[in-house]
């Protein structure tokens, strides 16, 4: 069955370093991907999305990379700040599915 | 503030109680969702409503009963819950049904942290 999973449940980085959070998916029909950020006590917040006809998309301090060959998605955060501490979820959707499938989440902690 | 408001933020209930969770969205969206978030598990989709009509029930036990009186409000009625139902219950909305064809994004509320004793 389809699944979306994350390589690591936790990631610790030094403040100011770049963070890379990875996600693997199994549904070859997936063609739309989203990253969400969930801070403590809040619901998930949209960060960035990408369609399968792209392999890279950039936002403010964030970049999403998509490798369809190996069904891998990553979120890169540049110059990580304390406010980036959160759990990050990837999610995917496919044509006609009309729902998002979420991964388990990676907790990002920032060391001062 | 995402435009999706959930109340209460926290709820403690016994297994014989009846309670309701409320969600309201101020975004003019047509689709609303209930998700369950448990520790170390992916977000689990429970119910989907589109234009007040239920379009998906993801094999949720009958002790959870959703209600969608209009496109802006969504309720989750709870009765005779089990301790394993303790979780964060998240409401979300989207302009239309979450679909890859329209790059549909979900907007989440802050959730209700439910504890069943």
PDB file of N, CA and C in Angstrom, chain A residues 28-76:
ATOM      1  N   UNK A  28       4.212   5.444  -6.636  1.00  0.00           N
ATOM      2  CA  UNK A  28       4.801   5.982  -7.859  1.00  0.00           C
ATOM      3  C   UNK A  28       3.871   6.947  -8.580  1.00  0.00           C
ATOM      4  N   UNK A  29       2.598   6.944  -8.202  1.00  0.00           N
ATOM      5  CA  UNK A  29       1.637   7.856  -8.822  1.00  0.00           C
ATOM      6  C   UNK A  29       1.574   9.212  -8.107  1.00  0.00           C
ATOM      7  N   UNK A  30       2.303   9.351  -7.009  1.00  0.00           N
ATOM      8  CA  UNK A  30       2.302  10.623  -6.275  1.00  0.00           C
ATOM      9  C   UNK A  30       2.829  11.723  -7.174  1.00  0.00           C
ATOM     10  N   UNK A  31       2.117  12.819  -7.231  1.00  0.00           N
ATOM     11  CA  UNK A  31       2.595  13.906  -8.091  1.00  0.00           C
ATOM     12  C   UNK A  31       2.498  15.279  -7.450  1.00  0.00           C
ATOM     13  N   UNK A  32       2.194  15.313  -6.161  1.00  0.00           N
ATOM     14  CA  UNK A  32       2.151  16.590  -5.456  1.00  0.00           C
ATOM     15  C   UNK A  32       2.615  16.340  -4.044  1.00  0.00           C
ATOM     16  N   UNK A  33       3.545  17.190  -3.558  1.00  0.00           N
ATOM     17  CA  UNK A  33       4.181  16.967  -2.269  1.00  0.00           C
ATOM     18  C   UNK A  33       4.193  18.268  -1.474  1.00  0.00           C
ATOM     19  N   UNK A  34       4.006  18.119  -0.181  1.00  0.00           N
ATOM     20  CA  UNK A  34       3.942  19.290   0.707  1.00  0.00           C
ATOM     21  C   UNK A  34       4.789  19.035   1.940  1.00  0.00           C
ATOM     22  N   UNK A  35       5.384  20.075   2.449  1.00  0.00           N
ATOM     23  CA  UNK A  35       6.041  20.043   3.757  1.00  0.00           C
ATOM     24  C   UNK A  35       5.251  20.926   4.720  1.00  0.00           C
ATOM     25  N   UNK A  36       5.023  20.358   5.919  1.00  0.00           N
ATOM     26  CA  UNK A  36       4.368  21.099   6.986  1.00  0.00           C
ATOM     27  C   UNK A  36       5.303  21.180   8.192  1.00  0.00           C
ATOM     28  N   UNK A  37       5.140  22.257   8.947  1.00  0.00           N
ATOM     29  CA  UNK A  37       5.892  22.462  10.185  1.00  0.00           C
ATOM     30  C   UNK A  37       4.893  22.526  11.337  1.00  0.00           C
ATOM     31  N   UNK A  38       5.163  21.763  12.395  1.00  0.00           N
ATOM     32  CA  UNK A  38       4.276  21.791  13.547  1.00  0.00           C
ATOM     33  C   UNK A  38       5.055  22.157  14.796  1.00  0.00           C
ATOM     34  N   UNK A  39       4.805  23.337  15.301  1.00  0.00           N
ATOM     35  CA  UNK A  39       5.416  23.780  16.549  1.00  0.00           C
ATOM     36  C   UNK A  39       4.593  23.273  17.727  1.00  0.00           C
ATOM     37  N   UNK A  40       5.233  23.245  18.873  1.00  0.00           N
ATOM     38  CA  UNK A  40       4.583  22.732  20.071  1.00  0.00           C
ATOM     39  C   UNK A  40       3.295  23.495  20.369  1.00  0.00           C
ATOM     40  N   UNK A  41       2.215  22.764  20.566  1.00  0.00           N
ATOM     41  CA  UNK A  41       0.934  23.391  20.904  1.00  0.00           C
ATOM     42  C   UNK A  41       0.180  23.972  19.736  1.00  0.00           C
ATOM     43  N   UNK A  42       0.669  23.722  18.524  1.00  0.00           N
ATOM     44  CA  UNK A  42       0.006  24.262  17.338  1.00  0.00           C
ATOM     45  C   UNK A  42      -0.284  23.157  16.337  1.00  0.00           C
ATOM     46  N   UNK A  43      -1.144  23.474  15.388  1.00  0.00           N
ATOM     47  CA  UNK A  43      -1.384  22.548  14.311  1.00  0.00           C
ATOM     48  C   UNK A  43      -0.321  22.687  13.232  1.00  0.00           C
ATOM     49  N   UNK A  44      -0.247  21.748  12.307  1.00  0.00           N
ATOM     50  CA  UNK A  44       0.733  21.841  11.208  1.00  0.00           C
ATOM     51  C   UNK A  44       0.501  23.086  10.358  1.00  0.00           C
ATOM     52  N   UNK A  45       1.588  23.725   9.973  1.00  0.00           N
ATOM     53  CA  UNK A  45       1.547  24.922   9.138  1.00  0.00           C
ATOM     54  C   UNK A  45       2.248  24.638   7.816  1.00  0.00           C
ATOM     55  N   UNK A  46       1.655  25.055   6.724  1.00  0.00           N
ATOM     56  CA  UNK A  46       2.225  24.859   5.392  1.00  0.00           C
ATOM     57  C   UNK A  46       3.564  25.598   5.270  1.00  0.00           C
ATOM     58  N   UNK A  47       4.556  24.902   4.694  1.00  0.00           N
ATOM     59  CA  UNK A  47       5.849  25.540   4.448  1.00  0.00           C
ATOM     60  C   UNK A  47       6.055  25.757   2.955  1.00  0.00           C
ATOM     61  N   UNK A  48       6.039  24.650   2.205  1.00  0.00           N
ATOM     62  CA  UNK A  48       6.342  24.727   0.786  1.00  0.00           C
ATOM     63  C   UNK A  48       5.801  23.483   0.113  1.00  0.00           C
ATOM     64  N   UNK A  49       5.493  23.594  -1.161  1.00  0.00           N
ATOM     65  CA  UNK A  49       5.030  22.437  -1.911  1.00  0.00           C
ATOM     66  C   UNK A  49       5.757  22.338  -3.235  1.00  0.00           C
ATOM     67  N   UNK A  50       5.594  21.183  -3.900  1.00  0.00           N
ATOM     68  CA  UNK A  50       6.244  20.969  -5.189  1.00  0.00           C
ATOM     69  C   UNK A  50       5.452  19.939  -5.971  1.00  0.00           C
ATOM     70  N   UNK A  51       5.364  20.153  -7.270  1.00  0.00           N
ATOM     71  CA  UNK A  51       4.711  19.185  -8.134  1.00  0.00           C
ATOM     72  C   UNK A  51       5.767  18.275  -8.745  1.00  0.00           C
ATOM     73  N   UNK A  52       5.320  17.161  -9.261  1.00  0.00           N
ATOM     74  CA  UNK A  52       6.258  16.159  -9.763  1.00  0.00           C
ATOM     75  C   UNK A  52       6.926  16.564 -11.069  1.00  0.00           C
ATOM     76  N   UNK A  53       6.462  17.618 -11.705  1.00  0.00           N
ATOM     77  CA  UNK A  53       7.135  18.074 -12.939  1.00  0.00           C
ATOM     78  C   UNK A  53       8.305  19.001 -12.634  1.00  0.00           C
ATOM     79  N   UNK A  54       8.593  19.155 -11.336  1.00  0.00           N
ATOM     80  CA  UNK A  54       9.729  19.966 -10.899  1.00  0.00           C
ATOM     81  C   UNK A  54      10.631  19.089 -10.052  1.00  0.00           C
ATOM     82  N   UNK A  55      11.909  19.457  -9.950  1.00  0.00           N
ATOM     83  CA  UNK A  55      12.789  18.723  -9.041  1.00  0.00           C
ATOM     84  C   UNK A  55      13.337  19.613  -7.930  1.00  0.00           C
ATOM     85  N   UNK A  56      13.022  20.890  -8.010  1.00  0.00           N
ATOM     86  CA  UNK A  56      13.514  21.813  -6.978  1.00  0.00           C
ATOM     87  C   UNK A  56      12.592  23.020  -6.916  1.00  0.00           C
ATOM     88  N   UNK A  57      12.362  23.478  -5.700  1.00  0.00           N
ATOM     89  CA  UNK A  57      11.594  24.703  -5.527  1.00  0.00           C
ATOM     90  C   UNK A  57      12.117  25.412  -4.297  1.00  0.00           C
ATOM     91  N   UNK A  58      12.251  26.716  -4.413  1.00  0.00           N
ATOM     92  CA  UNK A  58      12.820  27.478  -3.306  1.00  0.00           C
ATOM     93  C   UNK A  58      11.806  28.438  -2.733  1.00  0.00           C
ATOM     94  N   UNK A  59      11.888  28.581  -1.393  1.00  0.00           N
ATOM     95  CA  UNK A  59      11.100  29.594  -0.725  1.00  0.00           C
ATOM     96  C   UNK A  59      12.042  30.457   0.095  1.00  0.00           C
ATOM     97  N   UNK A  60      11.498  31.092   1.097  1.00  0.00           N
ATOM     98  CA  UNK A  60      12.342  31.913   1.957  1.00  0.00           C
ATOM     99  C   UNK A  60      13.107  31.021   2.926  1.00  0.00           C
ATOM    100  N   UNK A  61      14.376  30.867   2.751  1.00  0.00           N
ATOM    101  CA  UNK A  61      15.289  30.027   3.560  1.00  0.00           C
ATOM    102  C   UNK A  61      14.996  28.540   3.450  1.00  0.00           C
ATOM    103  N   UNK A  62      14.016  28.137   2.685  1.00  0.00           N
ATOM    104  CA  UNK A  62      13.732  26.720   2.511  1.00  0.00           C
ATOM    105  C   UNK A  62      13.790  26.333   1.042  1.00  0.00           C
ATOM    106  N   UNK A  63      14.235  25.089   0.828  1.00  0.00           N
ATOM    107  CA  UNK A  63      14.291  24.521  -0.515  1.00  0.00           C
ATOM    108  C   UNK A  63      13.765  23.105  -0.436  1.00  0.00           C
ATOM    109  N   UNK A  64      12.909  22.730  -1.361  1.00  0.00           N
ATOM    110  CA  UNK A  64      12.449  21.352  -1.437  1.00  0.00           C
ATOM    111  C   UNK A  64      13.038  20.729  -2.692  1.00  0.00           C
ATOM    112  N   UNK A  65      13.585  19.536  -2.519  1.00  0.00           N
ATOM    113  CA  UNK A  65      14.151  18.784  -3.630  1.00  0.00           C
ATOM    114  C   UNK A  65      13.361  17.498  -3.810  1.00  0.00           C
ATOM    115  N   UNK A  66      13.073  17.157  -5.044  1.00  0.00           N
ATOM    116  CA  UNK A  66      12.310  15.959  -5.351  1.00  0.00           C
ATOM    117  C   UNK A  66      13.096  15.084  -6.309  1.00  0.00           C
ATOM    118  N   UNK A  67      13.300  13.844  -5.926  1.00  0.00           N
ATOM    119  CA  UNK A  67      13.958  12.864  -6.789  1.00  0.00           C
ATOM    120  C   UNK A  67      12.964  11.743  -7.046  1.00  0.00           C
ATOM    121  N   UNK A  68      12.331  11.821  -8.198  1.00  0.00           N
ATOM    122  CA  UNK A  68      11.282  10.852  -8.507  1.00  0.00           C
ATOM    123  C   UNK A  68      11.845   9.471  -8.801  1.00  0.00           C
ATOM    124  N   UNK A  69      13.073   9.428  -9.222  1.00  0.00           N
ATOM    125  CA  UNK A  69      13.683   8.142  -9.571  1.00  0.00           C
ATOM    126  C   UNK A  69      13.759   7.228  -8.360  1.00  0.00           C
ATOM    127  N   UNK A  70      14.142   7.822  -7.227  1.00  0.00           N
ATOM    128  CA  UNK A  70      14.257   7.023  -5.996  1.00  0.00           C
ATOM    129  C   UNK A  70      13.131   7.342  -5.011  1.00  0.00           C
ATOM    130  N   UNK A  71      12.154   8.101  -5.460  1.00  0.00           N
ATOM    131  CA  UNK A  71      10.994   8.433  -4.628  1.00  0.00           C
ATOM    132  C   UNK A  71      11.451   9.059  -3.295  1.00  0.00           C
ATOM    133  N   UNK A  72      12.160  10.136  -3.418  1.00  0.00           N
ATOM    134  CA  UNK A  72      12.733  10.791  -2.249  1.00  0.00           C
ATOM    135  C   UNK A  72      12.489  12.287  -2.312  1.00  0.00           C
ATOM    136  N   UNK A  73      12.164  12.826  -1.159  1.00  0.00           N
ATOM    137  CA  UNK A  73      11.853  14.255  -1.020  1.00  0.00           C
ATOM    138  C   UNK A  73      12.676  14.791   0.136  1.00  0.00           C
ATOM    139  N   UNK A  74      13.210  15.981  -0.004  1.00  0.00           N
ATOM    140  CA  UNK A  74      13.935  16.563   1.119  1.00  0.00           C
ATOM    141  C   UNK A  74      13.578  18.032   1.291  1.00  0.00           C
ATOM    142  N   UNK A  75      13.714  18.476   2.532  1.00  0.00           N
ATOM    143  CA  UNK A  75      13.495  19.879   2.884  1.00  0.00           C
ATOM    144  C   UNK A  75      14.798  20.418   3.434  1.00  0.00           C
ATOM    145  N   UNK A  76      15.306  21.444   2.814  1.00  0.00           N
ATOM    146  CA  UNK A  76      16.525  22.069   3.286  1.00  0.00           C
ATOM    147  C   UNK A  76      16.192  23.423   3.894  1.00  0.00           C
TER     148      UNK A  76
END
